[in-house]
Every structure is written in C-alpha cells, then in structure tokens.
C-alpha cells in the first residue's frame, strides 16, 4: 500500500509543479537569465544522471566498461560526430570491453 501512496504523492507533486509553472507571469519567463537556465538545466541534470549511473554502484566508485564507453563517446563528441555515431561508438566500445573481460 505504501507504494501506491508514494505514487499518488509523486503524481500530485508533479501536477503542482506543472501548475506552478503555468502560473508564473510571462515577464519572468522572458528574462534572458531564466531562458538560459531553462535551456541548460535539463542538460546538467542528464549529465549528472549519466555520471552517477556510469561511475556508481550503490555507495562505491566503479570503473568498468561503462566508463570506457563514456570516454569513447566523449571523444566522438569532441570530433563532432553525429549523435547516432556517438551512441554507436559508446555501445561498441562498452560491448567490446565486456567481451574481452
């Protein structure tokens, strides 16, 4: 039953955050700082999630094939590869290292 309570509270919280976003005056949303933060915040949150999923296993630091795949993806990004190529490079490097080990 506690899982359903958590789901309900989460759904209500999401609804309230959405309602709060809709009630913000347009003048506030048109500020350059707010627009820049709105553009950069999802990128920062996604990057933090990727790093946490790649280098953490519960409470320990892990360096395994995922870290090599992430490094290969970073190199592909620096070389300005298309997005699908970056994903493919990361997958291939990760799978290759796992196959070797």
PDB file of N, CA and C in Angstrom:
ATOM      1  N   UNK A   1       0.826  -1.198   0.000  1.00  0.00           N
ATOM      2  CA  UNK A   1       0.000   0.000   0.000  1.00  0.00           C
ATOM      3  C   UNK A   1       0.867   1.257   0.000  1.00  0.00           C
ATOM      4  N   UNK A   2       2.030   1.205   0.635  1.00  0.00           N
ATOM      5  CA  UNK A   2       2.874   2.393   0.709  1.00  0.00           C
ATOM      6  C   UNK A   2       3.414   2.794  -0.662  1.00  0.00           C
ATOM      7  N   UNK A   3       3.539   1.823  -1.572  1.00  0.00           N
ATOM      8  CA  UNK A   3       3.981   2.147  -2.929  1.00  0.00           C
ATOM      9  C   UNK A   3       2.934   3.018  -3.615  1.00  0.00           C
ATOM     10  N   UNK A   4       1.667   2.687  -3.436  1.00  0.00           N
ATOM     11  CA  UNK A   4       0.602   3.469  -4.059  1.00  0.00           C
ATOM     12  C   UNK A   4       0.516   4.870  -3.453  1.00  0.00           C
ATOM     13  N   UNK A   5       0.795   4.975  -2.185  1.00  0.00           N
ATOM     14  CA  UNK A   5       0.816   6.296  -1.550  1.00  0.00           C
ATOM     15  C   UNK A   5       1.953   7.125  -2.150  1.00  0.00           C
ATOM     16  N   UNK A   6       3.116   6.512  -2.314  1.00  0.00           N
ATOM     17  CA  UNK A   6       4.253   7.217  -2.914  1.00  0.00           C
ATOM     18  C   UNK A   6       3.945   7.638  -4.341  1.00  0.00           C
ATOM     19  N   UNK A   7       3.289   6.774  -5.103  1.00  0.00           N
ATOM     20  CA  UNK A   7       2.909   7.112  -6.482  1.00  0.00           C
ATOM     21  C   UNK A   7       1.920   8.276  -6.485  1.00  0.00           C
ATOM     22  N   UNK A   8       0.951   8.241  -5.593  1.00  0.00           N
ATOM     23  CA  UNK A   8      -0.029   9.322  -5.510  1.00  0.00           C
ATOM     24  C   UNK A   8       0.597  10.649  -5.115  1.00  0.00           C
ATOM     25  N   UNK A   9       1.485  10.612  -4.133  1.00  0.00           N
ATOM     26  CA  UNK A   9       2.160  11.840  -3.700  1.00  0.00           C
ATOM     27  C   UNK A   9       3.035  12.390  -4.824  1.00  0.00           C
ATOM     28  N   UNK A  10       3.724  11.506  -5.533  1.00  0.00           N
ATOM     29  CA  UNK A  10       4.558  11.936  -6.648  1.00  0.00           C
ATOM     30  C   UNK A  10       3.721  12.547  -7.763  1.00  0.00           C
ATOM     31  N   UNK A  11       2.604  11.915  -8.100  1.00  0.00           N
ATOM     32  CA  UNK A  11       1.719  12.445  -9.139  1.00  0.00           C
ATOM     33  C   UNK A  11       1.168  13.810  -8.737  1.00  0.00           C
ATOM     34  N   UNK A  12       0.765  13.954  -7.486  1.00  0.00           N
ATOM     35  CA  UNK A  12       0.269  15.240  -7.001  1.00  0.00           C
ATOM     36  C   UNK A  12       1.362  16.301  -7.044  1.00  0.00           C
ATOM     37  N   UNK A  13       2.579  15.919  -6.642  1.00  0.00           N
ATOM     38  CA  UNK A  13       3.699  16.858  -6.695  1.00  0.00           C
ATOM     39  C   UNK A  13       3.986  17.311  -8.116  1.00  0.00           C
ATOM     40  N   UNK A  14       3.966  16.374  -9.061  1.00  0.00           N
ATOM     41  CA  UNK A  14       4.188  16.735 -10.476  1.00  0.00           C
ATOM     42  C   UNK A  14       3.107  17.690 -10.966  1.00  0.00           C
ATOM     43  N   UNK A  15       1.868  17.423 -10.601  1.00  0.00           N
ATOM     44  CA  UNK A  15       0.762  18.301 -11.003  1.00  0.00           C
ATOM     45  C   UNK A  15       0.951  19.699 -10.417  1.00  0.00           C
ATOM     46  N   UNK A  16       1.343  19.778  -9.154  1.00  0.00           N
ATOM     47  CA  UNK A  16       1.529  21.087  -8.519  1.00  0.00           C
ATOM     48  C   UNK A  16       2.696  21.852  -9.138  1.00  0.00           C
ATOM     49  N   UNK A  17       3.774  21.159  -9.482  1.00  0.00           N
ATOM     50  CA  UNK A  17       4.903  21.823 -10.136  1.00  0.00           C
ATOM     51  C   UNK A  17       4.466  22.350 -11.505  1.00  0.00           C
ATOM     52  N   UNK A  18       3.697  21.558 -12.242  1.00  0.00           N
ATOM     53  CA  UNK A  18       3.190  21.993 -13.542  1.00  0.00           C
ATOM     54  C   UNK A  18       2.275  23.209 -13.378  1.00  0.00           C
ATOM     55  N   UNK A  19       1.410  23.178 -12.394  1.00  0.00           N
ATOM     56  CA  UNK A  19       0.511  24.303 -12.129  1.00  0.00           C
ATOM     57  C   UNK A  19       1.296  25.545 -11.739  1.00  0.00           C
ATOM     58  N   UNK A  20       2.340  25.381 -10.943  1.00  0.00           N
ATOM     59  CA  UNK A  20       3.185  26.500 -10.556  1.00  0.00           C
ATOM     60  C   UNK A  20       3.863  27.107 -11.785  1.00  0.00           C
ATOM     61  N   UNK A  21       4.339  26.252 -12.693  1.00  0.00           N
ATOM     62  CA  UNK A  21       4.972  26.733 -13.913  1.00  0.00           C
ATOM     63  C   UNK A  21       4.010  27.519 -14.797  1.00  0.00           C
ATOM     64  N   UNK A  22       2.752  27.094 -14.832  1.00  0.00           N
ATOM     65  CA  UNK A  22       1.760  27.800 -15.642  1.00  0.00           C
ATOM     66  C   UNK A  22       1.333  29.122 -15.017  1.00  0.00           C
ATOM     67  N   UNK A  23       1.513  29.257 -13.712  1.00  0.00           N
ATOM     68  CA  UNK A  23       1.077  30.478 -13.046  1.00  0.00           C
ATOM     69  C   UNK A  23       2.170  31.551 -12.961  1.00  0.00           C
ATOM     70  N   UNK A  24       3.362  31.257 -13.481  1.00  0.00           N
ATOM     71  CA  UNK A  24       4.441  32.248 -13.474  1.00  0.00           C
ATOM     72  C   UNK A  24       4.124  33.319 -14.518  1.00  0.00           C
ATOM     73  N   UNK A  25       4.257  34.595 -14.176  1.00  0.00           N
ATOM     74  CA  UNK A  25       3.970  35.661 -15.148  1.00  0.00           C
ATOM     75  C   UNK A  25       4.902  35.581 -16.365  1.00  0.00           C
ATOM     76  N   UNK A  26       4.390  35.979 -17.516  1.00  0.00           N
ATOM     77  CA  UNK A  26       5.154  35.912 -18.762  1.00  0.00           C
ATOM     78  C   UNK A  26       6.408  36.779 -18.692  1.00  0.00           C
ATOM     79  N   UNK A  27       6.347  37.874 -17.974  1.00  0.00           N
ATOM     80  CA  UNK A  27       7.508  38.759 -17.862  1.00  0.00           C
ATOM     81  C   UNK A  27       8.704  38.068 -17.230  1.00  0.00           C
ATOM     82  N   UNK A  28       8.440  37.191 -16.278  1.00  0.00           N
ATOM     83  CA  UNK A  28       9.520  36.459 -15.630  1.00  0.00           C
ATOM     84  C   UNK A  28      10.141  35.462 -16.606  1.00  0.00           C
ATOM     85  N   UNK A  29       9.297  34.801 -17.385  1.00  0.00           N
ATOM     86  CA  UNK A  29       9.788  33.791 -18.320  1.00  0.00           C
ATOM     87  C   UNK A  29      10.557  34.379 -19.493  1.00  0.00           C
ATOM     88  N   UNK A  30      10.370  35.652 -19.756  1.00  0.00           N
ATOM     89  CA  UNK A  30      11.040  36.292 -20.890  1.00  0.00           C
ATOM     90  C   UNK A  30      12.424  36.836 -20.532  1.00  0.00           C
ATOM     91  N   UNK A  31      12.799  36.782 -19.277  1.00  0.00           N
ATOM     92  CA  UNK A  31      14.119  37.262 -18.871  1.00  0.00           C
ATOM     93  C   UNK A  31      15.198  36.350 -19.466  1.00  0.00           C
ATOM     94  N   UNK A  32      16.297  36.933 -19.944  1.00  0.00           N
ATOM     95  CA  UNK A  32      17.360  36.118 -20.548  1.00  0.00           C
ATOM     96  C   UNK A  32      17.966  35.097 -19.590  1.00  0.00           C
ATOM     97  N   UNK A  33      18.120  35.464 -18.320  1.00  0.00           N
ATOM     98  CA  UNK A  33      18.696  34.530 -17.351  1.00  0.00           C
ATOM     99  C   UNK A  33      17.790  33.312 -17.163  1.00  0.00           C
ATOM    100  N   UNK A  34      16.491  33.541 -17.075  1.00  0.00           N
ATOM    101  CA  UNK A  34      15.541  32.445 -16.898  1.00  0.00           C
ATOM    102  C   UNK A  34      15.544  31.543 -18.128  1.00  0.00           C
ATOM    103  N   UNK A  35      15.591  32.134 -19.316  1.00  0.00           N
ATOM    104  CA  UNK A  35      15.614  31.336 -20.537  1.00  0.00           C
ATOM    105  C   UNK A  35      16.897  30.510 -20.627  1.00  0.00           C
ATOM    106  N   UNK A  36      18.011  31.102 -20.243  1.00  0.00           N
ATOM    107  CA  UNK A  36      19.284  30.374 -20.289  1.00  0.00           C
ATOM    108  C   UNK A  36      19.287  29.223 -19.284  1.00  0.00           C
ATOM    109  N   UNK A  37      18.790  29.483 -18.078  1.00  0.00           N
ATOM    110  CA  UNK A  37      18.711  28.420 -17.081  1.00  0.00           C
ATOM    111  C   UNK A  37      17.767  27.302 -17.529  1.00  0.00           C
ATOM    112  N   UNK A  38      16.651  27.670 -18.136  1.00  0.00           N
ATOM    113  CA  UNK A  38      15.708  26.660 -18.609  1.00  0.00           C
ATOM    114  C   UNK A  38      16.311  25.807 -19.723  1.00  0.00           C
ATOM    115  N   UNK A  39      17.220  26.382 -20.489  1.00  0.00           N
ATOM    116  CA  UNK A  39      17.864  25.618 -21.557  1.00  0.00           C
ATOM    117  C   UNK A  39      18.983  24.736 -21.023  1.00  0.00           C
ATOM    118  N   UNK A  40      19.697  25.190 -20.003  1.00  0.00           N
ATOM    119  CA  UNK A  40      20.868  24.454 -19.515  1.00  0.00           C
ATOM    120  C   UNK A  40      20.554  23.458 -18.406  1.00  0.00           C
ATOM    121  N   UNK A  41      19.510  23.672 -17.644  1.00  0.00           N
ATOM    122  CA  UNK A  41      19.211  22.805 -16.518  1.00  0.00           C
ATOM    123  C   UNK A  41      18.945  21.354 -16.924  1.00  0.00           C
ATOM    124  N   UNK A  42      18.158  21.077 -17.955  1.00  0.00           N
ATOM    125  CA  UNK A  42      17.968  19.670 -18.338  1.00  0.00           C
ATOM    126  C   UNK A  42      19.269  18.994 -18.771  1.00  0.00           C
ATOM    127  N   UNK A  43      20.147  19.734 -19.434  1.00  0.00           N
ATOM    128  CA  UNK A  43      21.430  19.167 -19.855  1.00  0.00           C
ATOM    129  C   UNK A  43      22.268  18.812 -18.638  1.00  0.00           C
ATOM    130  N   UNK A  44      22.308  19.688 -17.665  1.00  0.00           N
ATOM    131  CA  UNK A  44      23.087  19.427 -16.449  1.00  0.00           C
ATOM    132  C   UNK A  44      22.520  18.240 -15.673  1.00  0.00           C
ATOM    133  N   UNK A  45      21.205  18.148 -15.579  1.00  0.00           N
ATOM    134  CA  UNK A  45      20.596  17.031 -14.866  1.00  0.00           C
ATOM    135  C   UNK A  45      20.852  15.712 -15.588  1.00  0.00           C
ATOM    136  N   UNK A  46      20.774  15.710 -16.912  1.00  0.00           N
ATOM    137  CA  UNK A  46      21.046  14.497 -17.673  1.00  0.00           C
ATOM    138  C   UNK A  46      22.512  14.081 -17.534  1.00  0.00           C
ATOM    139  N   UNK A  47      23.415  15.051 -17.575  1.00  0.00           N
ATOM    140  CA  UNK A  47      24.835  14.747 -17.405  1.00  0.00           C
ATOM    141  C   UNK A  47      25.106  14.161 -16.017  1.00  0.00           C
ATOM    142  N   UNK A  48      24.481  14.710 -14.995  1.00  0.00           N
ATOM    143  CA  UNK A  48      24.656  14.183 -13.639  1.00  0.00           C
ATOM    144  C   UNK A  48      24.116  12.756 -13.532  1.00  0.00           C
ATOM    145  N   UNK A  49      22.990  12.489 -14.165  1.00  0.00           N
ATOM    146  CA  UNK A  49      22.423  11.148 -14.153  1.00  0.00           C
ATOM    147  C   UNK A  49      23.337  10.155 -14.860  1.00  0.00           C
ATOM    148  N   UNK A  50      23.900  10.560 -15.999  1.00  0.00           N
ATOM    149  CA  UNK A  50      24.816   9.685 -16.739  1.00  0.00           C
ATOM    150  C   UNK A  50      26.048   9.369 -15.903  1.00  0.00           C
ATOM    151  N   UNK A  51      26.622  10.382 -15.280  1.00  0.00           N
ATOM    152  CA  UNK A  51      27.814  10.161 -14.458  1.00  0.00           C
ATOM    153  C   UNK A  51      27.493   9.258 -13.275  1.00  0.00           C
ATOM    154  N   UNK A  52      26.380   9.486 -12.629  1.00  0.00           N
ATOM    155  CA  UNK A  52      26.007   8.665 -11.478  1.00  0.00           C
ATOM    156  C   UNK A  52      25.782   7.214 -11.899  1.00  0.00           C
ATOM    157  N   UNK A  53      25.113   6.994 -13.017  1.00  0.00           N
ATOM    158  CA  UNK A  53      24.851   5.635 -13.477  1.00  0.00           C
ATOM    159  C   UNK A  53      26.110   4.940 -13.983  1.00  0.00           C
ATOM    160  N   UNK A  54      27.081   5.712 -14.467  1.00  0.00           N
ATOM    161  CA  UNK A  54      28.297   5.130 -15.024  1.00  0.00           C
ATOM    162  C   UNK A  54      29.315   4.786 -13.944  1.00  0.00           C
ATOM    163  N   UNK A  55      29.486   5.649 -12.976  1.00  0.00           N
ATOM    164  CA  UNK A  55      30.588   5.502 -12.028  1.00  0.00           C
ATOM    165  C   UNK A  55      30.174   5.060 -10.635  1.00  0.00           C
ATOM    166  N   UNK A  56      28.908   4.813 -10.372  1.00  0.00           N
ATOM    167  CA  UNK A  56      28.485   4.455  -9.026  1.00  0.00           C
ATOM    168  C   UNK A  56      27.754   3.122  -9.012  1.00  0.00           C
ATOM    169  N   UNK A  57      28.043   2.356  -7.968  1.00  0.00           N
ATOM    170  CA  UNK A  57      27.308   1.127  -7.691  1.00  0.00           C
ATOM    171  C   UNK A  57      26.968   1.165  -6.211  1.00  0.00           C
ATOM    172  N   UNK A  58      25.773   1.598  -5.938  1.00  0.00           N
ATOM    173  CA  UNK A  58      25.320   1.881  -4.572  1.00  0.00           C
ATOM    174  C   UNK A  58      26.205   2.945  -3.942  1.00  0.00           C
ATOM    175  N   UNK A  59      27.094   2.562  -3.048  1.00  0.00           N
ATOM    176  CA  UNK A  59      27.919   3.557  -2.354  1.00  0.00           C
ATOM    177  C   UNK A  59      29.397   3.474  -2.738  1.00  0.00           C
ATOM    178  N   UNK A  60      29.729   2.791  -3.822  1.00  0.00           N
ATOM    179  CA  UNK A  60      31.126   2.621  -4.212  1.00  0.00           C
ATOM    180  C   UNK A  60      31.370   3.190  -5.602  1.00  0.00           C
ATOM    181  N   UNK A  61      32.602   3.596  -5.823  1.00  0.00           N
ATOM    182  CA  UNK A  61      33.034   4.090  -7.128  1.00  0.00           C
ATOM    183  C   UNK A  61      33.431   2.900  -7.991  1.00  0.00           C
ATOM    184  N   UNK A  62      32.941   2.889  -9.233  1.00  0.00           N
ATOM    185  CA  UNK A  62      33.187   1.771 -10.128  1.00  0.00           C
ATOM    186  C   UNK A  62      33.788   2.290 -11.424  1.00  0.00           C
ATOM    187  N   UNK A  63      34.875   1.667 -11.851  1.00  0.00           N
ATOM    188  CA  UNK A  63      35.452   1.943 -13.163  1.00  0.00           C
ATOM    189  C   UNK A  63      35.423   0.642 -13.952  1.00  0.00           C
ATOM    190  N   UNK A  64      34.508   0.542 -14.903  1.00  0.00           N
ATOM    191  CA  UNK A  64      34.380  -0.668 -15.691  1.00  0.00           C
ATOM    192  C   UNK A  64      34.158  -0.311 -17.159  1.00  0.00           C
ATOM    193  N   UNK A  65      33.563  -1.198 -17.899  1.00  0.00           N
ATOM    194  CA  UNK A  65      33.367  -0.993 -19.336  1.00  0.00           C
ATOM    195  C   UNK A  65      32.488   0.229 -19.628  1.00  0.00           C
ATOM    196  N   UNK A  66      31.580   0.552 -18.726  1.00  0.00           N
ATOM    197  CA  UNK A  66      30.726   1.732 -18.942  1.00  0.00           C
ATOM    198  C   UNK A  66      31.542   3.010 -18.975  1.00  0.00           C
ATOM    199  N   UNK A  67      32.555   3.083 -18.129  1.00  0.00           N
ATOM    200  CA  UNK A  67      33.417   4.273 -18.113  1.00  0.00           C
ATOM    201  C   UNK A  67      34.175   4.403 -19.427  1.00  0.00           C
ATOM    202  N   UNK A  68      34.649   3.281 -19.967  1.00  0.00           N
ATOM    203  CA  UNK A  68      35.344   3.322 -21.259  1.00  0.00           C
ATOM    204  C   UNK A  68      34.392   3.739 -22.373  1.00  0.00           C
ATOM    205  N   UNK A  69      33.164   3.260 -22.329  1.00  0.00           N
ATOM    206  CA  UNK A  69      32.172   3.659 -23.324  1.00  0.00           C
ATOM    207  C   UNK A  69      31.858   5.139 -23.250  1.00  0.00           C
ATOM    208  N   UNK A  70      31.756   5.664 -22.040  1.00  0.00           N
ATOM    209  CA  UNK A  70      31.504   7.096 -21.865  1.00  0.00           C
ATOM    210  C   UNK A  70      32.681   7.916 -22.370  1.00  0.00           C
ATOM    211  N   UNK A  71      33.905   7.450 -22.099  1.00  0.00           N
ATOM    212  CA  UNK A  71      35.094   8.156 -22.596  1.00  0.00           C
ATOM    213  C   UNK A  71      35.131   8.137 -24.128  1.00  0.00           C
ATOM    214  N   UNK A  72      34.785   7.004 -24.721  1.00  0.00           N
ATOM    215  CA  UNK A  72      34.752   6.916 -26.182  1.00  0.00           C
ATOM    216  C   UNK A  72      33.688   7.848 -26.763  1.00  0.00           C
ATOM    217  N   UNK A  73      32.548   7.942 -26.101  1.00  0.00           N
ATOM    218  CA  UNK A  73      31.502   8.861 -26.550  1.00  0.00           C
ATOM    219  C   UNK A  73      31.970  10.307 -26.448  1.00  0.00           C
ATOM    220  N   UNK A  74      32.708  10.627 -25.393  1.00  0.00           N
ATOM    221  CA  UNK A  74      33.236  11.987 -25.241  1.00  0.00           C
ATOM    222  C   UNK A  74      34.208  12.318 -26.365  1.00  0.00           C
ATOM    223  N   UNK A  75      35.047  11.355 -26.720  1.00  0.00           N
ATOM    224  CA  UNK A  75      35.985  11.575 -27.833  1.00  0.00           C
ATOM    225  C   UNK A  75      35.211  11.785 -29.136  1.00  0.00           C
ATOM    226  N   UNK A  76      34.185  10.975 -29.354  1.00  0.00           N
ATOM    227  CA  UNK A  76      33.375  11.135 -30.565  1.00  0.00           C
ATOM    228  C   UNK A  76      32.693  12.499 -30.598  1.00  0.00           C
ATOM    229  N   UNK A  77      32.265  12.981 -29.439  1.00  0.00           N
ATOM    230  CA  UNK A  77      31.651  14.314 -29.384  1.00  0.00           C
ATOM    231  C   UNK A  77      32.667  15.404 -29.696  1.00  0.00           C
ATOM    232  N   UNK A  78      33.876  15.259 -29.180  1.00  0.00           N
ATOM    233  CA  UNK A  78      34.924  16.245 -29.459  1.00  0.00           C
ATOM    234  C   UNK A  78      35.242  16.269 -30.951  1.00  0.00           C
ATOM    235  N   UNK A  79      35.168  15.100 -31.577  1.00  0.00           N
ATOM    236  CA  UNK A  79      35.410  15.016 -33.024  1.00  0.00           C
ATOM    237  C   UNK A  79      34.182  15.418 -33.835  1.00  0.00           C
ATOM    238  N   UNK A  80      33.129  15.869 -33.156  1.00  0.00           N
ATOM    239  CA  UNK A  80      31.901  16.379 -33.762  1.00  0.00           C
ATOM    240  C   UNK A  80      31.170  15.331 -34.600  1.00  0.00           C
ATOM    241  N   UNK A  81      31.126  14.112 -34.079  1.00  0.00           N
ATOM    242  CA  UNK A  81      30.393  13.037 -34.735  1.00  0.00           C
ATOM    243  C   UNK A  81      28.898  13.253 -34.543  1.00  0.00           C
ATOM    244  N   UNK A  82      28.076  12.755 -35.464  1.00  0.00           N
ATOM    245  CA  UNK A  82      26.620  12.842 -35.284  1.00  0.00           C
ATOM    246  C   UNK A  82      26.172  12.039 -34.055  1.00  0.00           C
ATOM    247  N   UNK A  83      25.013  12.381 -33.547  1.00  0.00           N
ATOM    248  CA  UNK A  83      24.528  11.778 -32.304  1.00  0.00           C
ATOM    249  C   UNK A  83      24.468  10.256 -32.385  1.00  0.00           C
ATOM    250  N   UNK A  84      23.911   9.718 -33.454  1.00  0.00           N
ATOM    251  CA  UNK A  84      23.803   8.263 -33.566  1.00  0.00           C
ATOM    252  C   UNK A  84      25.177   7.605 -33.623  1.00  0.00           C
ATOM    253  N   UNK A  85      26.146   8.266 -34.235  1.00  0.00           N
ATOM    254  CA  UNK A  85      27.503   7.727 -34.257  1.00  0.00           C
ATOM    255  C   UNK A  85      28.102   7.735 -32.859  1.00  0.00           C
ATOM    256  N   UNK A  86      27.835   8.770 -32.077  1.00  0.00           N
ATOM    257  CA  UNK A  86      28.325   8.835 -30.693  1.00  0.00           C
ATOM    258  C   UNK A  86      27.752   7.674 -29.888  1.00  0.00           C
ATOM    259  N   UNK A  87      26.462   7.436 -30.028  1.00  0.00           N
ATOM    260  CA  UNK A  87      25.828   6.324 -29.305  1.00  0.00           C
ATOM    261  C   UNK A  87      26.418   4.997 -29.765  1.00  0.00           C
ATOM    262  N   UNK A  88      26.597   4.834 -31.071  1.00  0.00           N
ATOM    263  CA  UNK A  88      27.143   3.586 -31.602  1.00  0.00           C
ATOM    264  C   UNK A  88      28.567   3.345 -31.101  1.00  0.00           C
ATOM    265  N   UNK A  89      29.380   4.382 -31.069  1.00  0.00           N
ATOM    266  CA  UNK A  89      30.751   4.245 -30.569  1.00  0.00           C
ATOM    267  C   UNK A  89      30.733   3.821 -29.105  1.00  0.00           C
ATOM    268  N   UNK A  90      29.897   4.447 -28.312  1.00  0.00           N
ATOM    269  CA  UNK A  90      29.813   4.102 -26.889  1.00  0.00           C
ATOM    270  C   UNK A  90      29.371   2.656 -26.703  1.00  0.00           C
ATOM    271  N   UNK A  91      28.386   2.238 -27.466  1.00  0.00           N
ATOM    272  CA  UNK A  91      27.883   0.861 -27.353  1.00  0.00           C
ATOM    273  C   UNK A  91      28.949  -0.138 -27.778  1.00  0.00           C
ATOM    274  N   UNK A  92      29.598   0.134 -28.897  1.00  0.00           N
ATOM    275  CA  UNK A  92      30.608  -0.794 -29.404  1.00  0.00           C
ATOM    276  C   UNK A  92      31.807  -0.918 -28.461  1.00  0.00           C
ATOM    277  N   UNK A  93      32.274   0.188 -27.935  1.00  0.00           N
ATOM    278  CA  UNK A  93      33.414   0.137 -27.006  1.00  0.00           C
ATOM    279  C   UNK A  93      33.017  -0.590 -25.726  1.00  0.00           C
ATOM    280  N   UNK A  94      31.863  -0.287 -25.191  1.00  0.00           N
ATOM    281  CA  UNK A  94      31.413  -0.955 -23.967  1.00  0.00           C
ATOM    282  C   UNK A  94      31.256  -2.451 -24.195  1.00  0.00           C
ATOM    283  N   UNK A  95      30.603  -2.830 -25.290  1.00  0.00           N
ATOM    284  CA  UNK A  95      30.410  -4.256 -25.583  1.00  0.00           C
ATOM    285  C   UNK A  95      31.739  -4.949 -25.853  1.00  0.00           C
ATOM    286  N   UNK A  96      32.646  -4.267 -26.553  1.00  0.00           N
ATOM    287  CA  UNK A  96      33.947  -4.866 -26.830  1.00  0.00           C
ATOM    288  C   UNK A  96      34.741  -5.142 -25.568  1.00  0.00           C
ATOM    289  N   UNK A  97      34.737  -4.196 -24.660  1.00  0.00           N
ATOM    290  CA  UNK A  97      35.472  -4.395 -23.395  1.00  0.00           C
ATOM    291  C   UNK A  97      34.821  -5.481 -22.544  1.00  0.00           C
ATOM    292  N   UNK A  98      33.507  -5.520 -22.539  1.00  0.00           N
ATOM    293  CA  UNK A  98      32.842  -6.583 -21.783  1.00  0.00           C
ATOM    294  C   UNK A  98      33.108  -7.952 -22.403  1.00  0.00           C
ATOM    295  N   UNK A  99      33.223  -8.015 -23.729  1.00  0.00           N
ATOM    296  CA  UNK A  99      33.511  -9.287 -24.384  1.00  0.00           C
ATOM    297  C   UNK A  99      34.922  -9.760 -24.084  1.00  0.00           C
ATOM    298  N   UNK A 100      35.848  -8.828 -23.945  1.00  0.00           N
ATOM    299  CA  UNK A 100      37.235  -9.186 -23.643  1.00  0.00           C
ATOM    300  C   UNK A 100      37.420  -9.636 -22.200  1.00  0.00           C
ATOM    301  N   UNK A 101      36.577  -9.087 -21.316  1.00  0.00           N
ATOM    302  CA  UNK A 101      36.764  -9.357 -19.875  1.00  0.00           C
ATOM    303  C   UNK A 101      35.906 -10.414 -19.407  1.00  0.00           C
TER     304      UNK A 101
END
